[in-house]
Short mmCIF file of C-alpha atoms and ligand atoms in Angstrom, two decimals:
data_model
loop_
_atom_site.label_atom_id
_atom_site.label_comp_id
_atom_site.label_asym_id
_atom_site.label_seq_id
_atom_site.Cartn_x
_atom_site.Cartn_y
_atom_site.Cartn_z
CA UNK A 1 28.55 -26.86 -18.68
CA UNK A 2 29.65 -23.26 -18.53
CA UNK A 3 32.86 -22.39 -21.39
CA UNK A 4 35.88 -21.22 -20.02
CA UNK A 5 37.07 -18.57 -21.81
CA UNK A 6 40.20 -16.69 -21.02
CA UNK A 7 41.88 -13.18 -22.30
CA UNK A 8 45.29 -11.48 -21.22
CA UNK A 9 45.98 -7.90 -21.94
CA UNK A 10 49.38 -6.65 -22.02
CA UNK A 11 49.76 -3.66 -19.73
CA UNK A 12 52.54 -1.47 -21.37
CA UNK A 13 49.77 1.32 -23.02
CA UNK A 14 46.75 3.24 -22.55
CA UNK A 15 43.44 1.89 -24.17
CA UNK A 16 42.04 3.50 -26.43
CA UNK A 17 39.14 3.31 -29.14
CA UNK A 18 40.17 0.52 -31.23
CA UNK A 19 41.15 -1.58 -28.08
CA UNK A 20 37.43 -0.41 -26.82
CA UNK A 21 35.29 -1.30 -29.85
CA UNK A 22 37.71 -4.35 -30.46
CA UNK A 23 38.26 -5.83 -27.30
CA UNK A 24 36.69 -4.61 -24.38
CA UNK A 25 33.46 -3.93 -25.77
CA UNK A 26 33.01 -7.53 -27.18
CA UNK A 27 34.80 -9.50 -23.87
CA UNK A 28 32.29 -7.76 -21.47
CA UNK A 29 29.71 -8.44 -23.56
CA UNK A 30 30.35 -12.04 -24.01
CA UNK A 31 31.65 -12.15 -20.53
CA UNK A 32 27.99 -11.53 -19.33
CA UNK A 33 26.18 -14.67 -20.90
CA UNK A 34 25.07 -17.53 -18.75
CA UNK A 35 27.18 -20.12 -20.36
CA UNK A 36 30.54 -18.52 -20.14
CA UNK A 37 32.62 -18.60 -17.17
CA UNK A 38 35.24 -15.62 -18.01
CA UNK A 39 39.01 -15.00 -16.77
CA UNK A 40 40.35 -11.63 -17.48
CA UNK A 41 43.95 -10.54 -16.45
CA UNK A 42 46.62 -7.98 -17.08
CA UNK A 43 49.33 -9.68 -18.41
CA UNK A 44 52.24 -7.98 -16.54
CA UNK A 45 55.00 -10.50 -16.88
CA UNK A 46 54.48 -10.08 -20.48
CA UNK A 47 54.46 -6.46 -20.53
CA UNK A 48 58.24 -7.07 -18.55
CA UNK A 49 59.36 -8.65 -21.85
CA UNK A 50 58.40 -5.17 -24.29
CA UNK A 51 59.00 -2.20 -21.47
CA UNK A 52 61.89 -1.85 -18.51
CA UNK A 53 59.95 1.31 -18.18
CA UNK A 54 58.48 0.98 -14.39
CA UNK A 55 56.37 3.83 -14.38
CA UNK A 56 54.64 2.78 -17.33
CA UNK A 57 54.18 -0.83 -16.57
CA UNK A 58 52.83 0.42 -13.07
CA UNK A 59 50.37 3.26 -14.98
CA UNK A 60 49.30 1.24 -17.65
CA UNK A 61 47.75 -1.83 -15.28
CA UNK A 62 46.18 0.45 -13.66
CA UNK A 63 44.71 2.58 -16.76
CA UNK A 64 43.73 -0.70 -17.91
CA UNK A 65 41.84 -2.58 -14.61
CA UNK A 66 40.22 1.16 -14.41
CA UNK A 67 39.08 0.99 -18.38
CA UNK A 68 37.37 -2.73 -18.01
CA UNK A 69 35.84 -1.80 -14.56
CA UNK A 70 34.76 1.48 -16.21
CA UNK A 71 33.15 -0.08 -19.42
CA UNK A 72 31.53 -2.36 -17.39
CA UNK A 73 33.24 -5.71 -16.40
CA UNK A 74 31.76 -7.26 -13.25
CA UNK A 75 34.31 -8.55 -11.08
CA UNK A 76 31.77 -10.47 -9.16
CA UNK A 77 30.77 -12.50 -12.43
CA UNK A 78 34.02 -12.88 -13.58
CA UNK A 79 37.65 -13.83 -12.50
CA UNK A 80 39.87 -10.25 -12.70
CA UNK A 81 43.33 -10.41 -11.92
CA UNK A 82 46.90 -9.74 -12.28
CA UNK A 83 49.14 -12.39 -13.66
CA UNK A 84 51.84 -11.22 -11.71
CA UNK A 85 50.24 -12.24 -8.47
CA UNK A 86 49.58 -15.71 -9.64
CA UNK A 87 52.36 -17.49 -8.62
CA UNK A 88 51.49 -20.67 -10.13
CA UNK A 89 51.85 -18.86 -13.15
CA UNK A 90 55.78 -18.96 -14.02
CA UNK A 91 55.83 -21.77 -11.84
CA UNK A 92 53.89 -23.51 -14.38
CA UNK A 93 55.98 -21.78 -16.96
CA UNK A 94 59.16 -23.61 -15.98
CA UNK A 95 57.15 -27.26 -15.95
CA UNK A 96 56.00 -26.28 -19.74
CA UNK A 97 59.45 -25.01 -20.36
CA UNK A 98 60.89 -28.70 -19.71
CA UNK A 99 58.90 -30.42 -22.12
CA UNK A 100 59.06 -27.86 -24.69
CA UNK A 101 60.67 -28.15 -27.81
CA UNK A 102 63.28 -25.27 -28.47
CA UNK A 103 63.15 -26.28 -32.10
CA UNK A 104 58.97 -25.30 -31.78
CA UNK A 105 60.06 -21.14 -30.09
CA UNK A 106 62.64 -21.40 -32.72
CA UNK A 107 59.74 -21.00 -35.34
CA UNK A 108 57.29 -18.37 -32.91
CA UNK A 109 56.78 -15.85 -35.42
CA UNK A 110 57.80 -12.94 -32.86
CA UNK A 111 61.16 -14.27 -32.26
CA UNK A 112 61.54 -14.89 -36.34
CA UNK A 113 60.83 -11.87 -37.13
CA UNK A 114 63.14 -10.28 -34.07
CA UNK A 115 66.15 -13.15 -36.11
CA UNK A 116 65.29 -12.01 -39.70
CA UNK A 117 65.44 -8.04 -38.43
CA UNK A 118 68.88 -8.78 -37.06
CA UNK A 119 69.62 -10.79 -40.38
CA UNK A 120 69.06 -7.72 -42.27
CA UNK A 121 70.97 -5.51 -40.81
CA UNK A 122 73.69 -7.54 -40.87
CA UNK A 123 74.25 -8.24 -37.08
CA UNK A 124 74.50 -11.95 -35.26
CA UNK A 125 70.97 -13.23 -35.31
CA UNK A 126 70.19 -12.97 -31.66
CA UNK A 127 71.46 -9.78 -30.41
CA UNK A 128 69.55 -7.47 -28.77
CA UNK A 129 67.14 -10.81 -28.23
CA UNK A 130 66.25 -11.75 -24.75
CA UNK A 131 65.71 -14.93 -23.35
CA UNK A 132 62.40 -13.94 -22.13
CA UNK A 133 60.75 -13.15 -25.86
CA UNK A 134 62.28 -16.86 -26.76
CA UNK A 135 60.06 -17.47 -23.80
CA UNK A 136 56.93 -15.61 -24.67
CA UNK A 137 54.90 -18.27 -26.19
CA UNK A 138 55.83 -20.74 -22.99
CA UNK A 139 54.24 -18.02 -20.09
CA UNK A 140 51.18 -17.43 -22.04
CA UNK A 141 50.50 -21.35 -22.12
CA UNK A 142 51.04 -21.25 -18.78
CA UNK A 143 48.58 -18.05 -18.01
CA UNK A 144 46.22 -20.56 -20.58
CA UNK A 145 46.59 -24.19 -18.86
CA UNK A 146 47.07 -22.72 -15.07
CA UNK A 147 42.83 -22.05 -15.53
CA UNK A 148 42.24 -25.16 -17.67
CA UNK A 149 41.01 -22.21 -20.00
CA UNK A 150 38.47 -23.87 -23.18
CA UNK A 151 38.56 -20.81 -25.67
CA UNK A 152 41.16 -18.18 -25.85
CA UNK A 153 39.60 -15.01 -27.71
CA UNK A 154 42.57 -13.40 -29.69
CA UNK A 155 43.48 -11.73 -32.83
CA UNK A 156 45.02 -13.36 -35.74
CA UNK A 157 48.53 -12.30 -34.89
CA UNK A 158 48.28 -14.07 -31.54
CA UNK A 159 46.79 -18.16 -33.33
CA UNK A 160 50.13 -19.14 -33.21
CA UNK A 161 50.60 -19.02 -29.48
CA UNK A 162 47.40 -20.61 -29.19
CA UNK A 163 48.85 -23.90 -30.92
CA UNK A 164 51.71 -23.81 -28.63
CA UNK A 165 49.76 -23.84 -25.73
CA UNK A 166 47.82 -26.62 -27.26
CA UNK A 167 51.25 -28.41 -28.33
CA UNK A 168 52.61 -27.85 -24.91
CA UNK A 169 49.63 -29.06 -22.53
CA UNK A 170 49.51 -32.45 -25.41
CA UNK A 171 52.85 -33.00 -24.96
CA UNK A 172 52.71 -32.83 -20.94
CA UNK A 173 49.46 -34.88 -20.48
CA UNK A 174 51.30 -37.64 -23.27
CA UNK A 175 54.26 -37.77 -21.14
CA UNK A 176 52.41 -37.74 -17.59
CA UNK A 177 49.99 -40.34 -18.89
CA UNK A 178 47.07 -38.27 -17.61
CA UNK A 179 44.70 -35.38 -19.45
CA UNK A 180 46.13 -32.49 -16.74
CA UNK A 181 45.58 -29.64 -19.29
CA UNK A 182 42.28 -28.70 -21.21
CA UNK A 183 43.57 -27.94 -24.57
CA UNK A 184 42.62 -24.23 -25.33
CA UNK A 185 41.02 -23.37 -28.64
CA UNK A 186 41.68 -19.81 -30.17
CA UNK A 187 38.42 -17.96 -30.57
CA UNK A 188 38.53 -15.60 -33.61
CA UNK A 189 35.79 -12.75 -33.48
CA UNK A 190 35.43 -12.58 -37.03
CA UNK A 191 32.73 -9.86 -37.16
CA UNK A 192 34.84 -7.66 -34.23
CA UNK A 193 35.34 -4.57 -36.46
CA UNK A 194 39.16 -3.66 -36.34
CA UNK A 195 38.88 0.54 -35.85
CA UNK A 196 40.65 2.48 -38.23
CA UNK A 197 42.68 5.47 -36.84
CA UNK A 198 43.50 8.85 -37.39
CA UNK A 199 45.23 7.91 -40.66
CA UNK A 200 43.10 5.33 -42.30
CA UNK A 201 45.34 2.37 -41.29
CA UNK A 202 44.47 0.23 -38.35
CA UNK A 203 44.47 2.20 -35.29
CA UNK A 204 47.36 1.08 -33.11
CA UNK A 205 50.05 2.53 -30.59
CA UNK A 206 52.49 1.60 -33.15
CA UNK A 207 50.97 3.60 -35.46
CA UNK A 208 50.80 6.63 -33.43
CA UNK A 209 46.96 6.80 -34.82
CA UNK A 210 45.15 6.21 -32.20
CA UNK A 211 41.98 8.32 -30.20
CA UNK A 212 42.16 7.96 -26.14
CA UNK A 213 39.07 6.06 -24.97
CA UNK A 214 39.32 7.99 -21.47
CA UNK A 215 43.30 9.98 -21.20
CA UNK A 216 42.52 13.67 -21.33
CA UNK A 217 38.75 13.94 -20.93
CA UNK A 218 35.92 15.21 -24.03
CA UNK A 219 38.47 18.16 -24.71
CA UNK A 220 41.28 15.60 -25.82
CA UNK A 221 38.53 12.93 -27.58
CA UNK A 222 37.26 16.13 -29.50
CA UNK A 223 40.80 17.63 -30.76
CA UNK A 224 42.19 13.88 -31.52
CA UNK A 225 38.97 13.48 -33.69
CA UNK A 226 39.40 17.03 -35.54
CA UNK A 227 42.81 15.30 -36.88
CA UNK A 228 41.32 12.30 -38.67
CA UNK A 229 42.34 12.62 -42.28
CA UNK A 230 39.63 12.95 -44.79
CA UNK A 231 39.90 14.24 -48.46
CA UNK A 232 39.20 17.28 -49.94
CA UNK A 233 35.84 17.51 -50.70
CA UNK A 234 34.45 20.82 -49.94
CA UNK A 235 30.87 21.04 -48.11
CA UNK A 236 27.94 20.33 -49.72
CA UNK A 237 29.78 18.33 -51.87
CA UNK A 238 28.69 14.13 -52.31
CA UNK A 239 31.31 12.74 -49.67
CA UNK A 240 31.85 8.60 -49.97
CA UNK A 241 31.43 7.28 -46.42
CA UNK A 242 33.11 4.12 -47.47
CA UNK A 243 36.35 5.39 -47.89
CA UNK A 244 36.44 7.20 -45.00
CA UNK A 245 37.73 6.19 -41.65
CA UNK A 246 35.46 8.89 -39.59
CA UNK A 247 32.39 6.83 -41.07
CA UNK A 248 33.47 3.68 -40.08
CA UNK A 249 34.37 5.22 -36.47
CA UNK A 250 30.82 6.64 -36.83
CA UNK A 251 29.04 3.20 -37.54
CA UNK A 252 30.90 1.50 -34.48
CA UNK A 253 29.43 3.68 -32.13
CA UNK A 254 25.71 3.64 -33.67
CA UNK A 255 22.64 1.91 -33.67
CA UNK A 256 21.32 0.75 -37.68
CA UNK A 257 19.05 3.67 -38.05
CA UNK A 258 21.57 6.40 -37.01
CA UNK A 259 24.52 5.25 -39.31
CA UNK A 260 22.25 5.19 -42.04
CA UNK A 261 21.06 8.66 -41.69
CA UNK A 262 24.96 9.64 -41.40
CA UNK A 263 25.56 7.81 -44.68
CA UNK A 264 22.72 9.85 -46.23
CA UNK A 265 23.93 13.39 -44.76
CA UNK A 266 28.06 12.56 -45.75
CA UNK A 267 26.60 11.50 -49.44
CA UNK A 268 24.33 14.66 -49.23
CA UNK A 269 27.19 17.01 -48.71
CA UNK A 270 27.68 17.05 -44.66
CA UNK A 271 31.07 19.18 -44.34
CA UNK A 272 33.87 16.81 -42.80
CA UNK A 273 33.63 19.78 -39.63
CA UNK A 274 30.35 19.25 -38.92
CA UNK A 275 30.95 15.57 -39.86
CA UNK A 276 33.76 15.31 -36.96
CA UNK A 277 31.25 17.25 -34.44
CA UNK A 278 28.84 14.30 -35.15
CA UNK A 279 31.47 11.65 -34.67
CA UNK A 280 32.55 13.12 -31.41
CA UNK A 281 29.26 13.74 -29.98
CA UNK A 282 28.19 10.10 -30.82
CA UNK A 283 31.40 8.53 -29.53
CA UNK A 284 31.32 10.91 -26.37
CA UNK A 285 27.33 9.88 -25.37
CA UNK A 286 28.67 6.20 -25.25
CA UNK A 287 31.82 7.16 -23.40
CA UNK A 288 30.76 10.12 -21.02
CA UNK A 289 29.28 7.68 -18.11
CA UNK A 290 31.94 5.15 -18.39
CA UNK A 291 34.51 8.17 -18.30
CA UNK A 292 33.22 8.93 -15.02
CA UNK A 293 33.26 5.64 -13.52
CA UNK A 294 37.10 5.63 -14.55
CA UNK A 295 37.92 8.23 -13.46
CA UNK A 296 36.09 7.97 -9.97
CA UNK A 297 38.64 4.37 -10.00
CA UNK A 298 41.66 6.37 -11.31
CA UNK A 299 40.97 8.64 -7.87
CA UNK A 300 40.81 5.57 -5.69
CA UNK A 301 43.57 2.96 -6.69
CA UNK A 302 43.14 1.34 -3.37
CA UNK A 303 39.68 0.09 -4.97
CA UNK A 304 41.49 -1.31 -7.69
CA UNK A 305 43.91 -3.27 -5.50
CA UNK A 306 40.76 -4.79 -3.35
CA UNK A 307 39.07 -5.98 -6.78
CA UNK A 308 42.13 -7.47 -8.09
CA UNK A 309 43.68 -9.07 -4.74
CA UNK A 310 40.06 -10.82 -4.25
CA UNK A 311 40.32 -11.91 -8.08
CA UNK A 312 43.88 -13.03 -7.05
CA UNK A 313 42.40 -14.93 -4.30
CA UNK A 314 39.10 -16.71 -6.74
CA UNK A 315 42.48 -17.41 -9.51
CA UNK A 316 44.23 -19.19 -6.95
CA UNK A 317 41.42 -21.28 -5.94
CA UNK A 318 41.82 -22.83 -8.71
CA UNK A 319 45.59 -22.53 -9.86
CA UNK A 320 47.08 -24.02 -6.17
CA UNK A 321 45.60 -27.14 -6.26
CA UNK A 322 46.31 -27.62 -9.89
CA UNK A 323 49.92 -26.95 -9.23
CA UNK A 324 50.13 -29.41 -6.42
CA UNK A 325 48.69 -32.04 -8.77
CA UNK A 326 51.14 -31.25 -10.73
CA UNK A 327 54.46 -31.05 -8.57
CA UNK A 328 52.80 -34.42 -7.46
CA UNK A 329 52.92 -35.99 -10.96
CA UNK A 330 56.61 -34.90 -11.37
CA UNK A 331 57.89 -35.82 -8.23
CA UNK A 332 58.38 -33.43 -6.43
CA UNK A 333 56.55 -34.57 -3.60
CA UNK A 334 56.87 -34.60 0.16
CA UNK A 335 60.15 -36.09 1.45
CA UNK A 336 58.19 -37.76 4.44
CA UNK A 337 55.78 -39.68 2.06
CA UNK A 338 58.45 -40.63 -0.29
CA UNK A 339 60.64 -41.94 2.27
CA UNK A 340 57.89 -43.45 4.29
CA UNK A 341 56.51 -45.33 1.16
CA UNK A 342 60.39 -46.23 0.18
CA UNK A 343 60.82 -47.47 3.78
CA UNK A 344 58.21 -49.44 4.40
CA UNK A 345 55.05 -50.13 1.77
CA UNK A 346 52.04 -49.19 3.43
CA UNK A 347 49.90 -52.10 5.62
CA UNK A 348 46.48 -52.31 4.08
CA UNK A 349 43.92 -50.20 6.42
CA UNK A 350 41.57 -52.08 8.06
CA UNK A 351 38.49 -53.34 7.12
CA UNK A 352 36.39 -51.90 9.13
CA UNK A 353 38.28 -48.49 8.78
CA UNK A 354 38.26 -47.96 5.35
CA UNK A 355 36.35 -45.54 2.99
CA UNK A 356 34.52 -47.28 0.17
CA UNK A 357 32.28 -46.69 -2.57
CA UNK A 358 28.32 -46.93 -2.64
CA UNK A 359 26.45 -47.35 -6.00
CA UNK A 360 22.77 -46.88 -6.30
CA UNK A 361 20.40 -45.87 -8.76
CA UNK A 362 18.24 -42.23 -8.10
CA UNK A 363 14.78 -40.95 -9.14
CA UNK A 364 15.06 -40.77 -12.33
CA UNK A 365 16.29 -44.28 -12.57
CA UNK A 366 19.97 -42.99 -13.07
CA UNK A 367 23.08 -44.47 -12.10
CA UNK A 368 25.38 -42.92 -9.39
CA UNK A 369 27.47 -43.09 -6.37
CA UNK A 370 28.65 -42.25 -3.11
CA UNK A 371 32.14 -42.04 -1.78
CA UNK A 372 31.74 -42.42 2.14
CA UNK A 373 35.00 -41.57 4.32
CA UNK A 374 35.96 -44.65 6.66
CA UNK A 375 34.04 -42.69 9.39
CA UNK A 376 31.06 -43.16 7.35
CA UNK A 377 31.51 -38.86 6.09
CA UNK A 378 29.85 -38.62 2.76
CA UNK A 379 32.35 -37.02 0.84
CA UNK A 380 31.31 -37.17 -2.75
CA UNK A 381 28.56 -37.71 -5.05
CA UNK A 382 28.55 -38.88 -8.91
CA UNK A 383 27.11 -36.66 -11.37
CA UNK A 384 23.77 -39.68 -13.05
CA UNK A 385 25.20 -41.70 -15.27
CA UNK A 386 22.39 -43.28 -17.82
CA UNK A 387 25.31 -46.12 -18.42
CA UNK A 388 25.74 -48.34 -15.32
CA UNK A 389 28.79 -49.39 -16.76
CA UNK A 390 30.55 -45.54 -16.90
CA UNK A 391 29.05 -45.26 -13.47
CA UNK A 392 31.09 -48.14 -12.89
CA UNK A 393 34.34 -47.25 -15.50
CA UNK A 394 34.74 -43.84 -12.73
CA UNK A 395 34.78 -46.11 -9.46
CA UNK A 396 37.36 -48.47 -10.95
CA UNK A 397 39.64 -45.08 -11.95
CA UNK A 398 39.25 -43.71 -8.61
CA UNK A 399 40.05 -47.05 -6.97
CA UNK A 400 43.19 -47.45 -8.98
CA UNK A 401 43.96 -44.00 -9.16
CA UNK A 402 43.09 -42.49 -6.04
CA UNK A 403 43.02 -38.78 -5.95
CA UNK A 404 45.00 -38.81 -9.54
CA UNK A 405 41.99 -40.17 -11.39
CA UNK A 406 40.33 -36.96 -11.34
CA UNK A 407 40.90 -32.66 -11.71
CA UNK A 408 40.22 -31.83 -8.05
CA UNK A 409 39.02 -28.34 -8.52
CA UNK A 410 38.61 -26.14 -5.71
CA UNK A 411 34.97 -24.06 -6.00
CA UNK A 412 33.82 -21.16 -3.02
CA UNK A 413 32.20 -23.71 -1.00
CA UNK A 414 33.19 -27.03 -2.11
CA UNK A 415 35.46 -29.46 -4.68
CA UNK A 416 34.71 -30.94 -8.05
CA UNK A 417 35.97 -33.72 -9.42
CA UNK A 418 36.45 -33.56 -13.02
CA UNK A 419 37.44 -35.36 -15.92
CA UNK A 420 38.53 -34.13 -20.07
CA UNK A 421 37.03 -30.77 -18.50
CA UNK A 422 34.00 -32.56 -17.39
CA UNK A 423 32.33 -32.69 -13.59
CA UNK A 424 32.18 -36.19 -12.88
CA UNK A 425 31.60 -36.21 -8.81
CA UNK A 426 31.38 -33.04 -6.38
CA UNK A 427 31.59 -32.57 -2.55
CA UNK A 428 28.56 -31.48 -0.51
CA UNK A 429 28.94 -28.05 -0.07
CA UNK A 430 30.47 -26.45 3.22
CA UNK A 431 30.10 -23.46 4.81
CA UNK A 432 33.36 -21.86 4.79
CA UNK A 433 36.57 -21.87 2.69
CA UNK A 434 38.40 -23.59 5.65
CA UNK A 435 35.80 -26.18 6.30
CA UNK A 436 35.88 -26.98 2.39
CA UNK A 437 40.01 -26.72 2.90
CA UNK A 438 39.61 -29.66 5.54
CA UNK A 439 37.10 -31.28 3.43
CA UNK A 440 39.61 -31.32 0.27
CA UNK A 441 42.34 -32.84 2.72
CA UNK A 442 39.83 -35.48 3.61
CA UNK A 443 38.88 -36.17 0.37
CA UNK A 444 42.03 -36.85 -0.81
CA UNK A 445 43.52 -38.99 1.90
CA UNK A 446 40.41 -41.38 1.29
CA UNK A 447 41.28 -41.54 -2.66
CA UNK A 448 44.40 -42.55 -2.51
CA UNK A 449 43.38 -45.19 0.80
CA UNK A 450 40.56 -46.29 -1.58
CA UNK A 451 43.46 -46.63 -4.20
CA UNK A 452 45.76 -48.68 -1.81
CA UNK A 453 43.09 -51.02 -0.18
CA UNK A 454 44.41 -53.76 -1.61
CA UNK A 455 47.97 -53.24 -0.92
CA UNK A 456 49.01 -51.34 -3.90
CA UNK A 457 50.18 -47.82 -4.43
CA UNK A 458 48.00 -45.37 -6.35
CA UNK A 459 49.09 -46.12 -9.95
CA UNK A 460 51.95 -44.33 -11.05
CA UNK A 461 51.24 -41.41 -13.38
CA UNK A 462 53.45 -43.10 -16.12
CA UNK A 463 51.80 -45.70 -17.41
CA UNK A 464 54.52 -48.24 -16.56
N1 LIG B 1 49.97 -12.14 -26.00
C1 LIG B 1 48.71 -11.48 -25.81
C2 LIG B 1 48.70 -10.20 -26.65
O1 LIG B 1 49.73 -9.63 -26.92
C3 LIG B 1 48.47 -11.15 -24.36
C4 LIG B 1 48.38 -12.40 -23.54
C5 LIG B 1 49.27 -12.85 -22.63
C6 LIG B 1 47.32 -13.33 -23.61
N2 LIG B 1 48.85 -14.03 -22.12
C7 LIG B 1 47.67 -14.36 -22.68
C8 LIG B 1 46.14 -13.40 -24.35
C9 LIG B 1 46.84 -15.47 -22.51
C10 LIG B 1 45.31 -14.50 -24.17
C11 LIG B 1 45.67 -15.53 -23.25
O2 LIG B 1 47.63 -9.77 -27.01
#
């Protein structure tokens, strides 16, 4: 089974090298192995909560889609998009917010540190705090448990939120009776090199230290890299690449052989001129090409848009049916089926018109089955089972269940049934989204009919 494994970026800056070398770099990368099923998106409603600065929100996602297209992301492979036009997304957000604990944002580190600022200075504790940094930790679950995401790649700073999303999907699937949410783990790249910048200290915006991957072309890469700091050492005297953030630049951009022969030529007596000439020619061979692939997307934003309203569209796929399984399980259901089912309990269907179950053993002397709709459609097959009796375990779940038993999940040309992240059962496929639409609406009907056959409801999702 392939790992889910999903990353938000922020969109209030401009990337630069220490966002490349740690984040970009290693995501694509990772995002290209067989096993890994990745989700990418610009976290915009976050960015909402750190800038009332339109222009830059609006210039940094697109800076930022054009940097990931640019260094490589495949938006074919993986799932691109903007969290802003996901609108399961806050959606989500407000289900999470009811069953979170205010006591648990109380203690988010973020909004601490915003209370102990304001404690300082003497002022109440929450001015100048708004609602929606309380409220951070509660939209990136939902960005998280929308996608059913298994490993969130982050830094340090961010394990916190990680828990809460964890905390949050627990406490929903406890109280719903039913495992709705994957629980994410945080993935920490311990061997991602964190970039120094122009100062020695980690580079970051807040720093004002940082070197432009792409803003202002080779001339502006060049100059920023003349002003990293070194010490004093004339030329030809022994420098100590260790202690110096242009080496450590140097190595992240170089293959074994070539940062050793730097190391050699600093502790030889390279001047730090010619030293900076080397660091900017390596760093520019890596980023020439993907400079012009930006900036061919910064020219044509109406390529962006396509990628990311197609990405929109493969999100959704899998966020809208998740969110109607969800306003199911909370009752906010149809007012015609409620009052139908209040009115009068449903008559058991026909024999002879009913969809039912067919076990049977394949090949390779595995157990699995068939769910047939009451016009004899097949409409689902089991994943083998070498244990007739979880072969068995799945059929009695679906038939008290119905379509609750199971994660319907919406693929490009057909539905999956899964359970704790696992495919249990999938759908032929179909031809075309709307055929597989039908099919899903099929599907579902003969769950739940499967689930009321003998003149019960589908079991409520409290265990009552
Ligand atoms: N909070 C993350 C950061 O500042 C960005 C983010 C938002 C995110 N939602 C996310 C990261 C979901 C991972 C998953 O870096």
């Amino acid at each position: 089974m392939q790992t889910r494994v999903l990353t938000g970026i922020t969109t209030t800056g401009t990337p630069h090298l220490g966002n490349y070398v740690g984040a970009i770099r290693p995501a694509i990368e990772a995002s290209r192995r067989a096993d890994v099923d990745a989700f990418f998106f610009m976290a915009d409603y976050h960015a909402l909560i750190k800038s009332d600065d339109a222009a830059r929100i609006q210039r940094s996602r697109l800076e930022i889609a054009a940097s990931w297209l640019a260094a490589g992301l495949d938006p074919g492979r993986v799932t691109f998009y903007r969290q802003s036009d996901i609108p399961e997304i806050p959606e989500l957000t407000w289900f999470l917010t009811c069953v979170a604990a205010k006591g648990m944002l109380n203690r988010a580190h973020a909004y601490k540190a915003a209370v102990d600022r304001n404690a300082e200075a003497g002022e109440d504790a929450d001015a100048g705090i708004t609602a929606g940094l309380y409220m951070y930790p509660v939209l990136m679950a939902a960005d998280i448990l929308a996608f059913d995401a298994h490993q969130v790649p982050v830094g340090r700073d961010q394990i916190q939120h990680i828990e809460m999303a964890r905390d949050l999907g627990q406490r929903f699937n406890h109280i719903h009776g039913r495992e709705f949410f994957v629980l994410p783990e945080a993935l920490i790249e311990e061997q991602v090199a964190t970039l120094p910048g122009l100062d020695g200290r980690k580079m970051s915006k807040s720093y004002d230290n940082t070197i432009p991957l792409f803003a202002g072309g080779p001339r502006q890469l060049r100059e920023t890299i003349l002003r990293i700091v070194t010490d004093s050492r004339r030329p030809d005297e022994p420098k100590d690449p260790d202690s110096s953030a242009l080496f450590t630049i140097y190595r992240a951009f170089a293959g074994e052989a070539e940062t050793a022969a730097f190391r050699q030529a600093l502790l030889d007596g390279l001047g730090w001129g010619e030293a900076k000439q080397a660091l900017f020619e390596r760093v520019n061979a890596e980023v020439a090409p993907m400079r012009e692939r930006y900036e061919s997307f910064m020219a044509d934003p109406a390529a962006i848009e396509t990628i990311l309203q197609q990405g929109a569209r493969k999100a959704r796929a899998i966020a809208t049916p998740k969110l109607a399984a969800l306003r199911e399980a909370l009752g906010l259901r149809s007012a015609s089926t409620a009052g139908v089912a209040a009115a009068r309990p449903k008559a058991a269907p026909r024999q002879d018109k009913s969809p039912r179950l067919a076990s049977f053993r394949d090949a390779d002397g595995q157990f699995r089955f068939r769910l047939f709709s009451a016009e004899g459609e097949e409409l689902l097959l089991s994943m083998p089972f070498a244990d007739p009796k979880a072969a068995g375990a799945l059929q009695k779940q679906l038939k008290t269940d119905g379509a609750a038993a199971a994660v319907l999940r919406v693929l490009p040309r057909g539905i999956a049934l899964e359970r704790e992240g696992a495919v249990v059962a999938s759908t032929p496929d179909y031809p075309d989204a709307p055929a597989r639409d039908a099919a899903l609406a099929r599907l579902r009907e003969a769950l739940d009919q499967l689930a009321t056959q003998d003149g019960r409801g589908p079991a409520p999702a409290h265990g009552v």
